[in-house]
Amino acid sequence: MSKPTERDIARIRARQAREDFNIFSRLPAVYAASRSQGQKFLQHGGGLSIVEWRTLWDLCEVGPMTIRDLAAIQRADHSLLSRALPEMRRKGFVTMRRDAEDGRQMIVEIAEAGRAAYETAAPVMARRRAALRAVFSEEEVNQFVGYLDRLEDFLRTPIDEFLKEDTAE
Amino acid sequence: MSKPTERDIARIRARQAREDFNIFSRLPAVYAASRSQGQKFLQHGGGLSIVEWRTLWDLCEVGPMTIRDLAAIQRADHSLLSRALPEMRRKGFVTMRRDAEDGRQMIVEIAEAGRAAYETAAPVMARRRAALRAVFSEEEVNQFVGYLDRLEDFLRTPIDEFLKEDTAE
DNA sequence: AGAAAATATATGACTTGTCACGAATTATTT
DNA sequence: AAATAATTCGTGACAAGTCATATATTTTCT
């Protein structure tokens, strides 16, 4: 009975219900849903990709910056930007120039087509944030973000610390 | 001044701080960190991939089931499993057979090598969950999951509902 | 000044996830 | 019984991430 050969629907349901409380297993689904919804909104706002949107938004809000800066703001790996930017330049969304003072850095700046694309997408994305605010109060967002902070902190702890201890389960 | 040509570090910092409270922008990073940590744990537990681990775990806990069932438990698209399973069969982790009663379905069952791989990985992964419990109390996990539920609900709402309303920002 | 270390970017290889569509099978309707 | 609809799975095409490593440049140390 601990190893039935037939599909057991009750057990499947039970497993599903239990996994609802497994944070590790919830995260991918929530993130995927967020990405998917974001892409749909962007589709209605001119067809930018998520990376493009985030980058144009950052550049419009704060002005020119390096690839590293963009990655830091977006909490993403720099390679993601490094790969996306040449195509954005080709589209006329941004300009890129090597920093005169520090030859390692690349300074990215918004260009005309980029500002236009941003202005098309921005109102739609503002709607999205407004819709979220209708669901979560400011206080709740703060609490939620507090949990995310703590979780991220946990997730970035080197794993040796957990594996060394002698207490399991 | 609203469009400086030089990199403005104070503004970059400010933007970063503001984005800390943007749930949409936090999610990818938190998820990426979780995936990355999970992969590292699995590396110490025999080298399974995340999809492999989830699948073996589910199959060991509930017995044989269809691809659809696995996708539902994992809250993932069926295509992800559909693609991963043939390789798992090749490794001797699972067996697959077409359901005799419903010829559309594929019944997946744990196999010997799969159980062995599971048993190697399981203690390490149990450590991980234990470590998380040291950081979040049961009550907190429930609250956190509550937020995730509400967020996921929001994220799966058809976007027309948000775009039709006349109130922006 | 020269050597060593650190930092910024680019790039290859990989994983996890989506969506859309076609083919096969089963269920429902007329 | 035939036609229509729904479901399951497979697969192609893509997006968004990661990590590791190489290269160029700057910084720091001796």
Tab-separated table of N, CA and C in Angstrom, chain B:
chain	number	residue	atom	x	y	z
B	1	MET	N	18.084	69.451	-16.006
B	1	MET	CA	18.284	68.641	-14.793
B	1	MET	C	17.401	67.408	-14.764
B	2	SER	N	16.344	67.442	-15.563
B	2	SER	CA	15.523	66.229	-15.566
B	2	SER	C	16.118	65.209	-16.523
B	3	LYS	N	17.121	65.649	-17.276
B	3	LYS	CA	17.770	64.692	-18.184
B	3	LYS	C	19.277	64.934	-18.193
B	4	PRO	N	19.907	64.531	-17.099
B	4	PRO	CA	21.344	64.771	-16.998
B	4	PRO	C	22.070	63.863	-17.972
B	5	THR	N	23.187	64.306	-18.408
B	5	THR	CA	23.956	63.500	-19.346
B	5	THR	C	24.999	62.665	-18.626
B	6	GLU	N	25.164	62.969	-17.358
B	6	GLU	CA	26.148	62.184	-16.607
B	6	GLU	C	25.498	61.244	-15.607
B	7	ARG	N	26.197	60.209	-15.319
B	7	ARG	CA	25.771	59.207	-14.355
B	7	ARG	C	25.604	59.856	-12.977
B	8	ASP	N	24.429	59.701	-12.409
B	8	ASP	CA	24.123	60.345	-11.135
B	8	ASP	C	23.900	59.279	-10.070
B	9	ILE	N	24.940	59.072	-9.278
B	9	ILE	CA	24.914	57.943	-8.343
B	9	ILE	C	23.814	58.064	-7.292
B	10	ALA	N	23.559	59.261	-6.845
B	10	ALA	CA	22.509	59.436	-5.838
B	10	ALA	C	21.160	58.982	-6.395
B	11	ARG	N	20.906	59.353	-7.635
B	11	ARG	CA	19.626	58.948	-8.236
B	11	ARG	C	19.554	57.445	-8.431
B	12	ILE	N	20.674	56.870	-8.775
B	12	ILE	CA	20.699	55.416	-8.951
B	12	ILE	C	20.352	54.725	-7.634
B	13	ARG	N	20.979	55.188	-6.577
B	13	ARG	CA	20.693	54.631	-5.248
B	13	ARG	C	19.220	54.771	-4.901
B	14	ALA	N	18.700	55.967	-5.162
B	14	ALA	CA	17.315	56.242	-4.807
B	14	ALA	C	16.379	55.305	-5.566
B	15	ARG	N	16.686	55.125	-6.823
B	15	ARG	CA	15.867	54.241	-7.648
B	15	ARG	C	15.900	52.812	-7.104
B	16	GLN	N	17.086	52.401	-6.758
B	16	GLN	CA	17.265	51.063	-6.204
B	16	GLN	C	16.420	50.886	-4.944
B	17	ALA	N	16.469	51.882	-4.093
B	17	ALA	CA	15.721	51.808	-2.835
B	17	ALA	C	14.222	51.743	-3.101
B	18	ARG	N	13.791	52.513	-4.066
B	18	ARG	CA	12.356	52.526	-4.376
B	18	ARG	C	11.914	51.184	-4.931
B	19	GLU	N	12.732	50.636	-5.787
B	19	GLU	CA	12.371	49.378	-6.427
B	19	GLU	C	12.319	48.221	-5.431
B	20	ASP	N	12.937	48.409	-4.274
B	20	ASP	CA	12.853	47.374	-3.246
B	20	ASP	C	11.408	47.105	-2.851
B	21	PHE	N	10.553	48.084	-3.038
B	21	PHE	CA	9.161	47.910	-2.633
B	21	PHE	C	8.241	47.603	-3.809
B	22	ASN	N	8.843	47.348	-4.939
B	22	ASN	CA	8.060	46.959	-6.112
B	22	ASN	C	8.019	45.436	-6.200
B	23	ILE	N	6.872	44.903	-5.853
B	23	ILE	CA	6.721	43.434	-5.804
B	23	ILE	C	7.088	42.800	-7.141
B	24	PHE	N	6.624	43.399	-8.210
B	24	PHE	CA	6.888	42.828	-9.539
B	24	PHE	C	8.388	42.727	-9.821
B	25	SER	N	9.111	43.654	-9.276
B	25	SER	CA	10.544	43.637	-9.573
B	25	SER	C	11.295	42.773	-8.561
B	26	ARG	N	10.690	42.529	-7.408
B	26	ARG	CA	11.337	41.658	-6.427
B	26	ARG	C	11.212	40.186	-6.785
B	27	LEU	N	10.086	39.832	-7.352
B	27	LEU	CA	9.813	38.412	-7.603
B	27	LEU	C	10.884	37.690	-8.422
B	28	PRO	N	11.274	38.235	-9.581
B	28	PRO	CA	12.280	37.508	-10.357
B	28	PRO	C	13.535	37.234	-9.553
B	29	ALA	N	13.975	38.214	-8.788
B	29	ALA	CA	15.214	38.049	-8.039
B	29	ALA	C	15.066	36.991	-6.948
B	30	VAL	N	13.948	37.036	-6.239
B	30	VAL	CA	13.752	36.063	-5.173
B	30	VAL	C	13.642	34.658	-5.762
B	31	TYR	N	12.912	34.552	-6.830
B	31	TYR	CA	12.783	33.241	-7.454
B	31	TYR	C	14.126	32.742	-7.960
B	32	ALA	N	14.864	33.628	-8.615
B	32	ALA	CA	16.169	33.218	-9.148
B	32	ALA	C	17.077	32.753	-8.023
B	33	ALA	N	17.029	33.443	-6.908
B	33	ALA	CA	17.859	33.041	-5.770
B	33	ALA	C	17.430	31.677	-5.242
B	34	SER	N	16.138	31.454	-5.233
B	34	SER	CA	15.634	30.173	-4.738
B	34	SER	C	16.066	29.034	-5.648
B	35	ARG	N	15.950	29.271	-6.929
B	35	ARG	CA	16.345	28.239	-7.876
B	35	ARG	C	17.831	27.938	-7.749
B	36	SER	N	18.586	29.006	-7.656
B	36	SER	CA	20.027	28.857	-7.560
B	36	SER	C	20.415	28.097	-6.290
B	37	GLN	N	19.788	28.463	-5.183
B	37	GLN	CA	20.087	27.750	-3.941
B	37	GLN	C	19.669	26.293	-4.044
B	38	GLY	N	18.507	26.072	-4.613
B	38	GLY	CA	18.033	24.694	-4.783
B	38	GLY	C	19.009	23.861	-5.593
B	39	GLN	N	19.511	24.456	-6.657
B	39	GLN	CA	20.469	23.718	-7.487
B	39	GLN	C	21.722	23.369	-6.709
B	40	LYS	N	22.147	24.293	-5.866
B	40	LYS	CA	23.354	24.010	-5.081
B	40	LYS	C	23.112	22.872	-4.088
B	41	PHE	N	21.982	22.909	-3.429
B	41	PHE	CA	21.658	21.803	-2.521
B	41	PHE	C	21.632	20.486	-3.290
B	42	LEU	N	21.000	20.502	-4.435
B	42	LEU	CA	20.897	19.269	-5.213
B	42	LEU	C	22.267	18.788	-5.666
B	43	GLN	N	23.154	19.734	-5.901
B	43	GLN	CA	24.511	19.359	-6.282
B	43	GLN	C	25.143	18.508	-5.185
B	44	HIS	N	24.843	18.890	-3.940
B	44	HIS	CA	25.365	18.129	-2.803
B	44	HIS	C	24.587	16.843	-2.564
B	45	GLY	N	23.509	16.674	-3.263
B	45	GLY	CA	22.679	15.502	-3.008
B	45	GLY	C	22.587	14.603	-4.221
B	46	GLY	N	23.624	14.587	-5.022
B	46	GLY	CA	23.671	13.641	-6.125
B	46	GLY	C	23.586	14.249	-7.509
B	47	GLY	N	23.301	15.536	-7.575
B	47	GLY	CA	23.361	16.192	-8.879
B	47	GLY	C	22.097	16.155	-9.718
B	48	LEU	N	20.948	15.963	-9.092
B	48	LEU	CA	19.692	16.034	-9.841
B	48	LEU	C	19.418	17.472	-10.278
B	49	SER	N	18.649	17.607	-11.343
B	49	SER	CA	18.142	18.932	-11.686
B	49	SER	C	16.885	19.185	-10.868
B	50	ILE	N	16.432	20.416	-10.872
B	50	ILE	CA	15.266	20.757	-10.063
B	50	ILE	C	14.029	19.998	-10.536
B	51	VAL	N	13.842	19.971	-11.821
B	51	VAL	CA	12.681	19.272	-12.352
B	51	VAL	C	12.743	17.782	-11.991
B	52	GLU	N	13.913	17.217	-12.107
B	52	GLU	CA	14.075	15.804	-11.748
B	52	GLU	C	13.735	15.575	-10.278
B	53	TRP	N	14.277	16.428	-9.441
B	53	TRP	CA	14.033	16.273	-8.000
B	53	TRP	C	12.536	16.337	-7.685
B	54	ARG	N	11.884	17.376	-8.188
B	54	ARG	CA	10.450	17.539	-7.908
B	54	ARG	C	9.673	16.319	-8.367
B	55	THR	N	10.029	15.834	-9.548
B	55	THR	CA	9.287	14.716	-10.117
B	55	THR	C	9.503	13.444	-9.308
B	56	LEU	N	10.740	13.168	-8.951
B	56	LEU	CA	11.015	11.965	-8.164
B	56	LEU	C	10.334	12.058	-6.802
B	57	TRP	N	10.380	13.230	-6.232
B	57	TRP	CA	9.761	13.419	-4.920
B	57	TRP	C	8.259	13.125	-5.004
B	58	ASP	N	7.606	13.728	-5.977
B	58	ASP	CA	6.172	13.510	-6.139
B	58	ASP	C	5.870	12.030	-6.360
B	59	LEU	N	6.627	11.405	-7.232
B	59	LEU	CA	6.339	10.007	-7.550
B	59	LEU	C	6.569	9.108	-6.340
B	60	CYS	N	7.571	9.416	-5.556
B	60	CYS	CA	7.836	8.606	-4.365
B	60	CYS	C	6.756	8.804	-3.316
B	61	GLU	N	6.245	10.009	-3.214
B	61	GLU	CA	5.263	10.294	-2.173
B	61	GLU	C	3.869	9.788	-2.524
B	62	VAL	N	3.505	9.846	-3.787
B	62	VAL	CA	2.107	9.505	-4.094
B	62	VAL	C	1.934	8.324	-5.034
B	63	GLY	N	3.005	7.791	-5.588
B	63	GLY	CA	2.857	6.680	-6.516
B	63	GLY	C	2.652	7.154	-7.939
B	64	PRO	N	2.333	6.224	-8.823
B	64	PRO	CA	2.252	6.532	-10.253
B	64	PRO	C	1.170	7.555	-10.572
B	65	MET	N	1.440	8.369	-11.546
B	65	MET	CA	0.421	9.334	-11.985
B	65	MET	C	0.723	9.809	-13.401
B	66	THR	N	-0.198	10.600	-13.947
B	66	THR	CA	-0.027	11.058	-15.323
B	66	THR	C	0.842	12.312	-15.361
B	67	ILE	N	1.247	12.669	-16.556
B	67	ILE	CA	2.025	13.886	-16.752
B	67	ILE	C	1.241	15.103	-16.283
B	68	ARG	N	-0.036	15.077	-16.573
B	68	ARG	CA	-0.911	16.166	-16.145
B	68	ARG	C	-0.911	16.317	-14.627
B	69	ASP	N	-0.999	15.196	-13.947
B	69	ASP	CA	-0.988	15.218	-12.482
B	69	ASP	C	0.297	15.845	-11.959
B	70	LEU	N	1.392	15.413	-12.513
B	70	LEU	CA	2.683	15.966	-12.085
B	70	LEU	C	2.717	17.473	-12.304
B	71	ALA	N	2.259	17.900	-13.471
B	71	ALA	CA	2.273	19.328	-13.773
B	71	ALA	C	1.392	20.089	-12.788
B	72	ALA	N	0.252	19.501	-12.443
B	72	ALA	CA	-0.656	20.179	-11.521
B	72	ALA	C	-0.011	20.315	-10.143
B	73	ILE	N	0.581	19.247	-9.652
B	73	ILE	CA	1.223	19.313	-8.341
B	73	ILE	C	2.341	20.339	-8.341
B	74	GLN	N	3.090	20.359	-9.410
B	74	GLN	CA	4.235	21.259	-9.464
B	74	GLN	C	3.833	22.662	-9.928
B	75	ARG	N	2.580	22.849	-10.245
B	75	ARG	CA	2.096	24.140	-10.727
B	75	ARG	C	2.898	24.614	-11.927
B	76	ALA	N	3.203	23.689	-12.808
B	76	ALA	CA	4.011	24.032	-13.974
B	76	ALA	C	3.276	23.618	-15.239
B	77	ASP	N	3.767	24.061	-16.360
B	77	ASP	CA	3.190	23.681	-17.635
B	77	ASP	C	3.531	22.222	-17.928
B	78	HIS	N	2.577	21.513	-18.519
B	78	HIS	CA	2.815	20.100	-18.788
B	78	HIS	C	3.989	19.884	-19.718
B	79	SER	N	4.248	20.879	-20.584
B	79	SER	CA	5.314	20.694	-21.570
B	79	SER	C	6.686	20.556	-20.901
B	80	LEU	N	6.805	21.176	-19.749
B	80	LEU	CA	8.070	21.070	-19.036
B	80	LEU	C	8.355	19.614	-18.666
B	81	LEU	N	7.345	18.954	-18.167
B	81	LEU	CA	7.475	17.534	-17.799
B	81	LEU	C	7.611	16.669	-19.039
B	82	SER	N	6.783	16.992	-20.001
B	82	SER	CA	6.765	16.213	-21.227
B	82	SER	C	8.158	16.163	-21.851
B	83	ARG	N	8.877	17.236	-21.680
B	83	ARG	CA	10.212	17.301	-22.255
B	83	ARG	C	11.247	16.630	-21.357
B	84	ALA	N	11.045	16.722	-20.067
B	84	ALA	CA	12.071	16.207	-19.149
B	84	ALA	C	11.988	14.688	-18.975
B	85	LEU	N	10.804	14.141	-19.112
B	85	LEU	CA	10.620	12.732	-18.756
B	85	LEU	C	11.390	11.731	-19.626
B	86	PRO	N	11.428	11.901	-20.931
B	86	PRO	CA	12.161	10.909	-21.732
B	86	PRO	C	13.602	10.725	-21.260
B	87	GLU	N	14.250	11.827	-20.902
B	87	GLU	CA	15.621	11.730	-20.414
B	87	GLU	C	15.666	10.999	-19.064
B	88	MET	N	14.650	11.216	-18.244
B	88	MET	CA	14.611	10.531	-16.952
B	88	MET	C	14.376	9.038	-17.149
B	89	ARG	N	13.618	8.718	-18.154
B	89	ARG	CA	13.425	7.304	-18.452
B	89	ARG	C	14.735	6.681	-18.919
B	90	ARG	N	15.446	7.458	-19.752
B	90	ARG	CA	16.727	6.962	-20.256
B	90	ARG	C	17.690	6.661	-19.112
B	91	LYS	N	17.620	7.483	-18.074
B	91	LYS	CA	18.499	7.292	-16.925
B	91	LYS	C	18.003	6.188	-15.994
B	92	GLY	N	16.867	5.634	-16.301
B	92	GLY	CA	16.322	4.584	-15.438
B	92	GLY	C	15.620	5.114	-14.202
B	93	PHE	N	15.290	6.405	-14.192
B	93	PHE	CA	14.617	7.009	-13.031
B	93	PHE	C	13.137	6.656	-12.992
B	94	VAL	N	12.525	6.584	-14.148
B	94	VAL	CA	11.077	6.347	-14.210
B	94	VAL	C	10.743	5.389	-15.348
B	95	THR	N	9.531	4.854	-15.255
B	95	THR	CA	8.976	4.136	-16.403
B	95	THR	C	7.759	4.917	-16.874
B	96	MET	N	7.445	4.774	-18.146
B	96	MET	CA	6.266	5.448	-18.688
B	96	MET	C	5.490	4.451	-19.523
B	97	ARG	N	4.177	4.482	-19.335
B	97	ARG	CA	3.340	3.620	-20.169
B	97	ARG	C	2.039	4.347	-20.455
B	98	ARG	N	1.496	4.064	-21.625
B	98	ARG	CA	0.237	4.697	-21.978
B	98	ARG	C	-0.885	4.043	-21.159
B	99	ASP	N	-1.779	4.871	-20.655
B	99	ASP	CA	-2.888	4.373	-19.842
B	99	ASP	C	-3.799	3.490	-20.697
B	100	ALA	N	-4.109	2.302	-20.181
B	100	ALA	CA	-4.945	1.369	-20.947
B	100	ALA	C	-6.370	1.888	-21.045
B	101	GLU	N	-6.830	2.569	-19.987
B	101	GLU	CA	-8.218	3.042	-19.981
B	101	GLU	C	-8.404	4.337	-20.777
B	102	ASP	N	-7.416	5.188	-20.724
B	102	ASP	CA	-7.509	6.453	-21.456
B	102	ASP	C	-6.231	6.637	-22.256
B	103	GLY	N	-6.337	6.344	-23.521
B	103	GLY	CA	-5.156	6.302	-24.379
B	103	GLY	C	-4.453	7.625	-24.558
B	104	ARG	N	-5.049	8.713	-24.065
B	104	ARG	CA	-4.366	9.990	-24.189
B	104	ARG	C	-3.306	10.146	-23.109
B	105	GLN	N	-3.576	9.501	-21.977
B	105	GLN	CA	-2.720	9.733	-20.822
B	105	GLN	C	-1.477	8.852	-20.801
B	106	MET	N	-0.472	9.381	-20.149
B	106	MET	CA	0.788	8.676	-19.989
B	106	MET	C	0.986	8.481	-18.489
B	107	ILE	N	1.161	7.228	-18.088
B	107	ILE	CA	1.355	6.988	-16.651
B	107	ILE	C	2.837	6.872	-16.339
B	108	VAL	N	3.260	7.701	-15.416
B	108	VAL	CA	4.672	7.755	-15.046
B	108	VAL	C	4.826	7.089	-13.685
B	109	GLU	N	5.855	6.266	-13.557
B	109	GLU	CA	6.053	5.571	-12.286
B	109	GLU	C	7.535	5.589	-11.932
B	110	ILE	N	7.807	5.631	-10.653
B	110	ILE	CA	9.194	5.644	-10.196
B	110	ILE	C	9.854	4.297	-10.527
B	111	ALA	N	11.134	4.326	-10.867
B	111	ALA	CA	11.875	3.089	-11.116
B	111	ALA	C	13.036	3.009	-10.122
B	112	GLU	N	13.769	1.939	-10.196
B	112	GLU	CA	14.779	1.673	-9.168
B	112	GLU	C	15.803	2.798	-9.030
B	113	ALA	N	16.414	3.172	-10.163
B	113	ALA	CA	17.438	4.220	-10.110
B	113	ALA	C	16.845	5.536	-9.624
B	114	GLY	N	15.567	5.740	-9.927
B	114	GLY	CA	14.901	6.949	-9.490
B	114	GLY	C	14.751	6.980	-7.983
B	115	ARG	N	14.377	5.837	-7.423
B	115	ARG	CA	14.223	5.775	-5.972
B	115	ARG	C	15.568	5.977	-5.287
B	116	ALA	N	16.594	5.400	-5.866
B	116	ALA	CA	17.937	5.564	-5.292
B	116	ALA	C	18.359	7.031	-5.331
B	117	ALA	N	18.146	7.666	-6.466
B	117	ALA	CA	18.521	9.078	-6.597
B	117	ALA	C	17.727	9.915	-5.600
B	118	TYR	N	16.454	9.574	-5.450
B	118	TYR	CA	15.614	10.300	-4.490
B	118	TYR	C	16.173	10.168	-3.085
B	119	GLU	N	16.542	8.949	-2.749
B	119	GLU	CA	17.009	8.734	-1.376
B	119	GLU	C	18.344	9.412	-1.082
B	120	THR	N	19.107	9.640	-2.099
B	120	THR	CA	20.351	10.398	-1.904
B	120	THR	C	20.053	11.884	-1.707
B	121	ALA	N	19.125	12.371	-2.484
B	121	ALA	CA	18.849	13.813	-2.442
B	121	ALA	C	17.974	14.200	-1.252
B	122	ALA	N	17.074	13.321	-0.878
B	122	ALA	CA	16.052	13.678	0.116
B	122	ALA	C	16.605	14.250	1.417
B	123	PRO	N	17.619	13.628	2.036
B	123	PRO	CA	18.089	14.195	3.307
B	123	PRO	C	18.633	15.607	3.159
B	124	VAL	N	19.320	15.854	2.070
B	124	VAL	CA	19.856	17.203	1.852
B	124	VAL	C	18.716	18.204	1.713
B	125	MET	N	17.700	17.812	0.956
B	125	MET	CA	16.588	18.724	0.741
B	125	MET	C	15.761	18.902	2.019
B	126	ALA	N	15.740	17.882	2.830
B	126	ALA	CA	15.046	18.010	4.119
B	126	ALA	C	15.776	19.023	4.998
B	127	ARG	N	17.093	19.002	4.923
B	127	ARG	CA	17.886	20.008	5.629
B	127	ARG	C	17.478	21.409	5.222
B	128	ARG	N	17.302	21.552	3.941
B	128	ARG	CA	16.958	22.875	3.440
B	128	ARG	C	15.632	23.348	4.033
B	129	ARG	N	14.662	22.482	4.012
B	129	ARG	CA	13.366	22.883	4.565
B	129	ARG	C	13.459	23.156	6.064
B	130	ALA	N	14.288	22.340	6.730
B	130	ALA	CA	14.479	22.565	8.163
B	130	ALA	C	15.109	23.933	8.405
B	131	ALA	N	16.074	24.269	7.561
B	131	ALA	CA	16.742	25.572	7.707
B	131	ALA	C	15.739	26.703	7.513
B	132	LEU	N	14.830	26.516	6.589
B	132	LEU	CA	13.826	27.550	6.370
B	132	LEU	C	12.918	27.692	7.589
B	133	ARG	N	12.588	26.563	8.178
B	133	ARG	CA	11.727	26.609	9.367
B	133	ARG	C	12.396	27.319	10.533
B	134	ALA	N	13.731	27.348	10.496
B	134	ALA	CA	14.438	28.078	11.550
B	134	ALA	C	14.312	29.583	11.349
B	135	VAL	N	13.949	29.976	10.152
B	135	VAL	CA	13.873	31.403	9.846
B	135	VAL	C	12.434	31.917	9.871
B	136	PHE	N	11.505	31.070	9.487
B	136	PHE	CA	10.088	31.459	9.500
B	136	PHE	C	9.292	30.521	10.397
B	137	SER	N	8.566	31.069	11.316
B	137	SER	CA	7.682	30.245	12.143
B	137	SER	C	6.529	29.734	11.284
B	138	GLU	N	5.845	28.741	11.814
B	138	GLU	CA	4.731	28.190	11.047
B	138	GLU	C	3.693	29.269	10.758
B	139	GLU	N	3.433	30.083	11.762
B	139	GLU	CA	2.482	31.171	11.601
B	139	GLU	C	2.909	32.126	10.482
B	140	GLU	N	4.193	32.408	10.454
B	140	GLU	CA	4.693	33.320	9.429
B	140	GLU	C	4.600	32.704	8.041
B	141	VAL	N	4.914	31.413	7.971
B	141	VAL	CA	4.791	30.743	6.673
B	141	VAL	C	3.350	30.854	6.177
B	142	ASN	N	2.408	30.633	7.079
B	142	ASN	CA	1.012	30.718	6.669
B	142	ASN	C	0.653	32.103	6.155
B	143	GLN	N	1.155	33.100	6.831
B	143	GLN	CA	0.867	34.469	6.390
B	143	GLN	C	1.505	34.755	5.037
B	144	PHE	N	2.748	34.325	4.923
B	144	PHE	CA	3.485	34.486	3.667
B	144	PHE	C	2.721	33.808	2.527
B	145	VAL	N	2.319	32.573	2.768
B	145	VAL	CA	1.581	31.832	1.743
B	145	VAL	C	0.262	32.541	1.424
B	146	GLY	N	-0.338	33.133	2.433
B	146	GLY	CA	-1.555	33.891	2.196
B	146	GLY	C	-1.328	35.023	1.214
B	147	TYR	N	-0.225	35.718	1.398
B	147	TYR	CA	0.113	36.778	0.451
B	147	TYR	C	0.349	36.214	-0.937
B	148	LEU	N	1.054	35.087	-0.993
B	148	LEU	CA	1.318	34.480	-2.299
B	148	LEU	C	0.015	34.079	-2.982
B	149	ASP	N	-0.915	33.538	-2.198
B	149	ASP	CA	-2.216	33.170	-2.758
B	149	ASP	C	-2.894	34.375	-3.381
B	150	ARG	N	-2.935	35.444	-2.621
B	150	ARG	CA	-3.619	36.641	-3.112
B	150	ARG	C	-2.920	37.204	-4.328
B	151	LEU	N	-1.597	37.188	-4.283
B	151	LEU	CA	-0.853	37.715	-5.424
B	151	LEU	C	-1.105	36.860	-6.664
B	152	GLU	N	-1.031	35.559	-6.478
B	152	GLU	CA	-1.225	34.668	-7.620
B	152	GLU	C	-2.626	34.848	-8.203
B	153	ASP	N	-3.551	35.043	-7.315
B	153	ASP	CA	-4.916	35.295	-7.756
B	153	ASP	C	-4.971	36.537	-8.644
B	154	PHE	N	-4.341	37.574	-8.165
B	154	PHE	CA	-4.275	38.812	-8.945
B	154	PHE	C	-3.607	38.579	-10.284
B	155	LEU	N	-2.500	37.837	-10.250
B	155	LEU	CA	-1.710	37.652	-11.467
B	155	LEU	C	-2.432	36.827	-12.513
B	156	ARG	N	-3.388	36.017	-12.077
B	156	ARG	CA	-4.086	35.169	-13.033
B	156	ARG	C	-5.415	35.778	-13.493
B	157	THR	N	-5.716	36.955	-12.996
B	157	THR	CA	-6.916	37.637	-13.474
B	157	THR	C	-6.686	38.105	-14.915
B	158	PRO	N	-7.652	37.878	-15.795
B	158	PRO	CA	-7.512	38.355	-17.176
B	158	PRO	C	-7.283	39.865	-17.185
B	159	ILE	N	-6.361	40.330	-17.989
B	159	ILE	CA	-5.935	41.716	-17.865
B	159	ILE	C	-6.940	42.721	-18.417
B	160	ASP	N	-7.878	42.267	-19.217
B	160	ASP	CA	-8.898	43.193	-19.736
B	160	ASP	C	-9.583	43.915	-18.588
B	161	GLU	N	-9.805	43.168	-17.516
B	161	GLU	CA	-10.487	43.778	-16.371
B	161	GLU	C	-9.768	45.009	-15.847
B	162	PHE	N	-8.453	44.986	-15.962
B	162	PHE	CA	-7.698	46.132	-15.464
B	162	PHE	C	-7.619	47.236	-16.513
B	163	LEU	N	-7.582	46.839	-17.757
B	163	LEU	CA	-7.402	47.835	-18.808
B	163	LEU	C	-8.683	48.588	-19.129
B	164	LYS	N	-9.810	47.962	-18.859
B	164	LYS	CA	-11.069	48.611	-19.200
B	164	LYS	C	-11.402	49.778	-18.283
B	165	GLU	N	-11.087	49.622	-17.016
B	165	GLU	CA	-11.425	50.678	-16.064
B	165	GLU	C	-10.781	52.004	-16.462
B	166	ASP	N	-11.434	53.079	-16.053
B	166	ASP	CA	-10.996	54.389	-16.522
B	166	ASP	C	-10.042	55.091	-15.559
B	167	THR	N	-9.674	54.432	-14.507
B	167	THR	CA	-8.812	55.072	-13.526
B	167	THR	C	-7.378	54.595	-13.668
B	168	ALA	N	-6.502	55.515	-13.978
B	168	ALA	CA	-5.087	55.157	-14.048
B	168	ALA	C	-4.344	55.747	-12.870
B	169	GLU	N	-3.141	55.241	-12.667
B	169	GLU	CA	-2.188	55.725	-11.636
B	169	GLU	C	-2.865	56.039	-10.316
